Short mmCIF file of C-alpha atoms in Angstrom, two decimals:
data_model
loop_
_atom_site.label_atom_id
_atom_site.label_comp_id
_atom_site.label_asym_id
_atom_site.label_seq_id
_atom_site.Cartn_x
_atom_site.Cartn_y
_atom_site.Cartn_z
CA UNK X 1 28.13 96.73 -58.76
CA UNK X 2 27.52 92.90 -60.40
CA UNK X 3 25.23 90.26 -61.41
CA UNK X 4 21.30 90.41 -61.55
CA UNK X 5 19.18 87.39 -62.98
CA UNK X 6 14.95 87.37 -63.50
CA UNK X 7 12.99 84.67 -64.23
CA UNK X 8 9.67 83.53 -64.22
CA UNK X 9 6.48 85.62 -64.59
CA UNK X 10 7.77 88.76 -63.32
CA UNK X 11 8.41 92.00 -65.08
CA UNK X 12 9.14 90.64 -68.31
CA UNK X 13 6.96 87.68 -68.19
CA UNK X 14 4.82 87.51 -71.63
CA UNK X 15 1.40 88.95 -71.80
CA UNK X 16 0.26 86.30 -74.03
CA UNK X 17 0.70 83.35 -71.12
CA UNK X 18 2.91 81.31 -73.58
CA UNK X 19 6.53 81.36 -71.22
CA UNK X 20 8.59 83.39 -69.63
CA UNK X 21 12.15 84.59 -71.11
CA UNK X 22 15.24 84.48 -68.31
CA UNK X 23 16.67 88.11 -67.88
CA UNK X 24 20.51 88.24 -66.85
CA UNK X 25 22.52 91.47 -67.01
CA UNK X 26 24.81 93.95 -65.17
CA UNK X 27 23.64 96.36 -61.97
CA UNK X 28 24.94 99.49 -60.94
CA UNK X 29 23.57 101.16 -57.61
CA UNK X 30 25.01 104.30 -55.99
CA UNK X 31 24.00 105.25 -52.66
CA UNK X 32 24.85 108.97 -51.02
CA UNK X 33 26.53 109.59 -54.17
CA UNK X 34 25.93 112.73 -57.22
CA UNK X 35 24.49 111.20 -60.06
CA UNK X 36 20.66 111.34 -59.21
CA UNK X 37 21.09 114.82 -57.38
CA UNK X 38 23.25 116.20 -60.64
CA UNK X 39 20.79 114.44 -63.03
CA UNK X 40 17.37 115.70 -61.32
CA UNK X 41 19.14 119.28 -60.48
CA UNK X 42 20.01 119.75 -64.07
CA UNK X 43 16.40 119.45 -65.12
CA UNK X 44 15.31 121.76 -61.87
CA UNK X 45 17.49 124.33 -63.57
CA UNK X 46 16.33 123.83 -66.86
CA UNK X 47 13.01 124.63 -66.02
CA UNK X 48 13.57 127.45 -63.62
CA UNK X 49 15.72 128.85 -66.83
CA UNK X 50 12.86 127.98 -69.29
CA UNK X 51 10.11 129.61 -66.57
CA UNK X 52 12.51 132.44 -66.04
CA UNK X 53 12.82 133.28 -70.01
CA UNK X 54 9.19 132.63 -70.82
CA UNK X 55 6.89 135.55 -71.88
CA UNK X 56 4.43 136.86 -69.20
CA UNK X 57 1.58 136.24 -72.04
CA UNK X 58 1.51 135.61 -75.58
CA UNK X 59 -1.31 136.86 -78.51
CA UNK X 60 -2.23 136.28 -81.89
CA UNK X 61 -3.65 138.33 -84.57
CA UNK X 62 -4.43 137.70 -88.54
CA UNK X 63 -5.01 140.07 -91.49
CA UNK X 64 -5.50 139.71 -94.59
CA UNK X 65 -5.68 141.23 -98.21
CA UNK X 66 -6.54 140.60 -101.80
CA UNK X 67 -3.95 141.35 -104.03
CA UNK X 68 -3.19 140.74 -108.01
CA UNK X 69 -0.86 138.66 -109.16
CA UNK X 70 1.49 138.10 -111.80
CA UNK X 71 -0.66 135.74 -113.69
CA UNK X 72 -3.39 138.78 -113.32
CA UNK X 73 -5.54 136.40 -110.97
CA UNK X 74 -6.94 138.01 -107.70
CA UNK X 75 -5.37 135.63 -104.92
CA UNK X 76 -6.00 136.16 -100.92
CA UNK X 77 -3.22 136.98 -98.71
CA UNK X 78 -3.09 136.21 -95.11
CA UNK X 79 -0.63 137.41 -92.59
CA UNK X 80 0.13 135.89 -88.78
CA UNK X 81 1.15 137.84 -86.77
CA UNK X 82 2.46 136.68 -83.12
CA UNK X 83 3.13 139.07 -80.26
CA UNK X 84 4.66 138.71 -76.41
CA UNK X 85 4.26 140.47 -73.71
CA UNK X 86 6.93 140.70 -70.77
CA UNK X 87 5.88 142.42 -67.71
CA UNK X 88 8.11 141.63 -65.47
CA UNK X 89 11.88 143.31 -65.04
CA UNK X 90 14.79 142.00 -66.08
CA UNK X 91 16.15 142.02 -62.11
CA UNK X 92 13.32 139.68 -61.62
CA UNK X 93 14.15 137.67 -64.34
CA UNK X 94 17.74 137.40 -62.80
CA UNK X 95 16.30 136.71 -59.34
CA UNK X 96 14.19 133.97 -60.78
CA UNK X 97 17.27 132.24 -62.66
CA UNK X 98 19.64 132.54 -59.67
CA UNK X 99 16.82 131.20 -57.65
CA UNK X 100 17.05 128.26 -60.12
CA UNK X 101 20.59 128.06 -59.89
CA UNK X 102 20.95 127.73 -56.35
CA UNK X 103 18.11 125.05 -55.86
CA UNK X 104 19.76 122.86 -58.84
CA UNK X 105 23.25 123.13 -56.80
CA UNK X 106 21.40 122.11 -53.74
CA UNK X 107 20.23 118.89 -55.36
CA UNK X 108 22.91 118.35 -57.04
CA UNK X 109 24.56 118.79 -53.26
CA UNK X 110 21.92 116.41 -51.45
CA UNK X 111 23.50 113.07 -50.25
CA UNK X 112 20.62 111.33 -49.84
CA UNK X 113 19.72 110.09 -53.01
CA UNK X 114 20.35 106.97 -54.99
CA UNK X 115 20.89 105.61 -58.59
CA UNK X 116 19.76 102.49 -60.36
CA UNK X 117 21.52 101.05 -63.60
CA UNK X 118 20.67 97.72 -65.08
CA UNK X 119 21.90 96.46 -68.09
CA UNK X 120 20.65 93.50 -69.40
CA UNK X 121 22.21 91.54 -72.18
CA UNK X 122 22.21 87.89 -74.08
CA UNK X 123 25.49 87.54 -73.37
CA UNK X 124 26.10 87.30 -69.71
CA UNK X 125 29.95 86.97 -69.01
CA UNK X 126 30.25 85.52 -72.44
CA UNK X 127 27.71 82.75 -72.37
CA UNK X 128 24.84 82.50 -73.81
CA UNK X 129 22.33 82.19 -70.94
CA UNK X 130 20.15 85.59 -70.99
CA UNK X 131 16.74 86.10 -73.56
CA UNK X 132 16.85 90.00 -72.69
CA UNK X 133 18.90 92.84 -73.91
CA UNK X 134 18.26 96.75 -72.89
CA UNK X 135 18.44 99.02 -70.51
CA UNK X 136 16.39 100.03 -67.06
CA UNK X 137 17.46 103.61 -64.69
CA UNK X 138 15.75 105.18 -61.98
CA UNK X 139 16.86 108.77 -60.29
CA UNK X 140 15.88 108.53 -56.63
CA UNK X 141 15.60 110.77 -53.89
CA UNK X 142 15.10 110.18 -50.32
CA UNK X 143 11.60 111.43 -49.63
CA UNK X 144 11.43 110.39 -45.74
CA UNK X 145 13.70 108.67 -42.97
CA UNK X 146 13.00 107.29 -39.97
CA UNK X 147 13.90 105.58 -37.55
CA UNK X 148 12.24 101.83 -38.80
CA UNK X 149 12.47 102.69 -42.52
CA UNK X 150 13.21 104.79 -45.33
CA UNK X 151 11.03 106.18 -48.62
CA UNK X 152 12.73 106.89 -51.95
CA UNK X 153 11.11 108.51 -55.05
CA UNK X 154 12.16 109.91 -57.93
CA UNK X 155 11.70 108.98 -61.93
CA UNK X 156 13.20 106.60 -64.61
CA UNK X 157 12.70 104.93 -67.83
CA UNK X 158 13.85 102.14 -69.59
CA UNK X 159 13.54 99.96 -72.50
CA UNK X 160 13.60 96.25 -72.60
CA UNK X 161 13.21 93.45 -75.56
CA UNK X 162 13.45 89.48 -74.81
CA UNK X 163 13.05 86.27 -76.46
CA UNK X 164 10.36 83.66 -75.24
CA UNK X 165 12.58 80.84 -74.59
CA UNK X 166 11.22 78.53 -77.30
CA UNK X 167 8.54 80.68 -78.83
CA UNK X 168 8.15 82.64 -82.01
CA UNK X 169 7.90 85.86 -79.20
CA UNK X 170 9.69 89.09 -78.35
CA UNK X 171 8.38 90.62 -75.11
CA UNK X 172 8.71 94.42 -75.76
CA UNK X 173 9.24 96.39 -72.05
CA UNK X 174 8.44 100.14 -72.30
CA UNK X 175 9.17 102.40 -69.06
CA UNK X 176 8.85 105.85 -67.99
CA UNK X 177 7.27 106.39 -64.79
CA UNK X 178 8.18 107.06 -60.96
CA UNK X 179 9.89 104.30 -58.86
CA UNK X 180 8.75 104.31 -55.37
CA UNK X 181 11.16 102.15 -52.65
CA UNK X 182 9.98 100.94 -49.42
CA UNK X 183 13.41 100.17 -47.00
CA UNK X 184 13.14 98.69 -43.20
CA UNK X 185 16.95 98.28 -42.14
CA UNK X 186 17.75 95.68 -39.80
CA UNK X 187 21.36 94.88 -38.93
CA UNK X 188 22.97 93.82 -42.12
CA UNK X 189 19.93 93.19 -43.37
CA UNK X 190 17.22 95.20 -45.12
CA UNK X 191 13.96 94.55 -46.27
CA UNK X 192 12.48 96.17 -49.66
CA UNK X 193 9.00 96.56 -51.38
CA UNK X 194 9.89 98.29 -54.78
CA UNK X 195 6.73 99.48 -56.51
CA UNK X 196 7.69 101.02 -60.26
CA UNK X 197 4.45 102.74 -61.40
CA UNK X 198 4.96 103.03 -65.18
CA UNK X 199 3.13 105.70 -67.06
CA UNK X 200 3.11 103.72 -70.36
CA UNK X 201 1.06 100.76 -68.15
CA UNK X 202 -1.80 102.81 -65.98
CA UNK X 203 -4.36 101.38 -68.68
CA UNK X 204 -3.39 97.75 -67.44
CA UNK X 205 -3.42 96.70 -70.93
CA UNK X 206 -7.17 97.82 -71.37
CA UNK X 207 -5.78 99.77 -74.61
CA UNK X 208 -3.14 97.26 -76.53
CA UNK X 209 -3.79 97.52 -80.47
CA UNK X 210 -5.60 95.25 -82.07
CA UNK X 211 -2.69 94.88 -84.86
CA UNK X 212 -0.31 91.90 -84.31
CA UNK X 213 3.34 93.46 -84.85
CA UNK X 214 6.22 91.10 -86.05
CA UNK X 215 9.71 91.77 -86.13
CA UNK X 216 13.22 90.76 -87.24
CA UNK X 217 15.24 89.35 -84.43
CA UNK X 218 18.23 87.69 -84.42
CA UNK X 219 17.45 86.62 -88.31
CA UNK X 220 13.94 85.52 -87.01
CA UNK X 221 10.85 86.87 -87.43
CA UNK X 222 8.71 87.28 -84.11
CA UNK X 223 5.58 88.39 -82.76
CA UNK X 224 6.04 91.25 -81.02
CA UNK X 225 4.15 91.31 -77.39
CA UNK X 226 4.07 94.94 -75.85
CA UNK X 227 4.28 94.63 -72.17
CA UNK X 228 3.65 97.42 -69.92
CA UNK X 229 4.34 96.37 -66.57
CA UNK X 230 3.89 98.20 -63.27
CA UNK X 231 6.05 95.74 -60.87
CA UNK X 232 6.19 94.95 -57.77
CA UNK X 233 8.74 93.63 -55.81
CA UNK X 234 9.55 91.91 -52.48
CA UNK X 235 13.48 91.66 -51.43
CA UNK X 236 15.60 90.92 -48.78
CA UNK X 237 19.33 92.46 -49.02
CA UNK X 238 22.05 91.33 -47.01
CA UNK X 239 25.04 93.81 -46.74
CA UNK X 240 28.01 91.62 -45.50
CA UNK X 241 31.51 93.70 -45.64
CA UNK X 242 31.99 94.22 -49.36
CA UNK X 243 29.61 92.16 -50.60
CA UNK X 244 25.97 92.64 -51.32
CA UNK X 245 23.74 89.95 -51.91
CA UNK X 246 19.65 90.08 -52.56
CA UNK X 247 16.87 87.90 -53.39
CA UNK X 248 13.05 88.57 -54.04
CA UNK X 249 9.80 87.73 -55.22
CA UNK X 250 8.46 90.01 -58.51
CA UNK X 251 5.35 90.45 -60.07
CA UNK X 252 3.48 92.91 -62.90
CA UNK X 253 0.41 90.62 -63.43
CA UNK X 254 -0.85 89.63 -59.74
CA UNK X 255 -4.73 88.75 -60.44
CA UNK X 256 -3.53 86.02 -63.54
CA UNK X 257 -1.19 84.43 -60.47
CA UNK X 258 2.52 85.09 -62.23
CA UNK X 259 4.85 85.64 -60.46
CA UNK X 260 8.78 85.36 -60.82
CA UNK X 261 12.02 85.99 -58.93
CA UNK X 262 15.06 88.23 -58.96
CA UNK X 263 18.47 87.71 -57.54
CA UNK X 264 21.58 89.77 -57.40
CA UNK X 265 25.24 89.77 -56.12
CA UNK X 266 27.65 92.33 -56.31
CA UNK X 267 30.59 94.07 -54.44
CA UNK X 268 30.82 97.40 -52.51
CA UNK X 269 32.83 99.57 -53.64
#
């Protein structure tokens, strides 16, 4: 838990090529811990209830009639009717939703899995420094470990706004997608290539609206420029008692050459 600062091109870097805002906030990781597992169980189980509860198949039929009425005019009546079908018994039903149950407790259960919180904020321990406010979280799951390195998957979403230092600009960060982490452990150290592949970016801008939004911020009004980033990112983490300390290279826009850094520090806990 502590500190994370972005700057340059990176993530948040403006589409428009016209500066770069400085993102400062708050991080929260937990490793081996519940909140992933209890977050992505909960939404096993609510499917394997929703599955479980859902009609076999489903039909619909109309009819309809003329009829008089009270103004002595011939109107048409029409009447929908919907009908389900359940062929299956209600002990398999029950086997399906304790079948649910038990996998959501086993995620919930699984110790391999890790959370991601940032918070940024204009504010950062009461100064001023920061152009960013919003939030970012990712649910992650270990999906493979090695001996030489680890893969983590899962899902997240996030949304971000921030000032261009200087500029009538608000850079507008929509995310929902899957984060995908790369680890090589070495000692203390750890290497990791962080690849967030947003669903709200995979037309790499090909598809922005023509329309140029403004907005109210701060008392100002701003041009609003929708990013859609799908980052990637290059760190190297030292773990050092109770201290954690990283630094990397970031980028969402490769081919127009910007690129920006991110830094954190925190303590173990």
């Amino acid at each position: 838990m502590g500190a994370s600062i972005r700057g340059g091109g990176g993530m948040y870097g403006s589409s428009l090529g016209r500066g770069n805002p400085l993102v400062t906030g708050y991080r929260f990781v937990e490793r081996g811990g519940f909140i992933s597992g209890l977050v992505i169980g909960g939404i096993f189980y609510l499917l394997g209830a929703t599955a479980a509860a859902m009609p076999d198949s489903t039909s619909t039929s109309t009819s309809s009639y003329l009829r008089t009425n009270d103004r002595g005019q011939t109107e048409q009546v029409t009447t929908t009717t919907y009908s389900a079908t359940y062929s299956r018994s209600p002990e398999e039903r029950e086997a399906a939703l304790k079948a649910a149950e038990a996998g959501a407790k086993d995620l919930a259960a699984y110790r391999q899995q890790s959370f991601e919180l940032d918070v940024f904020t204009r504010d950062w321990f009461g100064s001023t420094l920061g152009d960013a406010r919003g939030y970012r979280m990712n649910f992650l799951l270990t999906a493979f470990t090695g001996k030489w390195f680890i893969v983590e998957t899962g899902f997240g979403f996030g949304d971000v706004s921030a000032i261009v230092p200087g500029k009538d600009i608000v850079v507008e960060e929509k995310y929902v997608g899957i984060p995908i982490r790369f680890i090589v452990p070495w000692g203390p150290l750890y290497a990791q290539a962080a690849l967030d592949l947003n669903f709200r970016g995979l037309d790499f801008g090909l598809l922005a609206d023509d329309e140029i939004e403004t907005r109210d911020v701060d008392g100002k009004r701003m041009r609003v420029d929708p990013v859609r980033p799908i980052p990637f990112t290059l760190s190297v983490n030292a773990v050092l008692w109770r201290l954690h300390l990283s630094v990397g290279v970031e980028t969402a826009r490769p081919w127009t050459g910007q690129f920006g850094y991110v830094a954190t520090a925190g303590a173990r806990f």
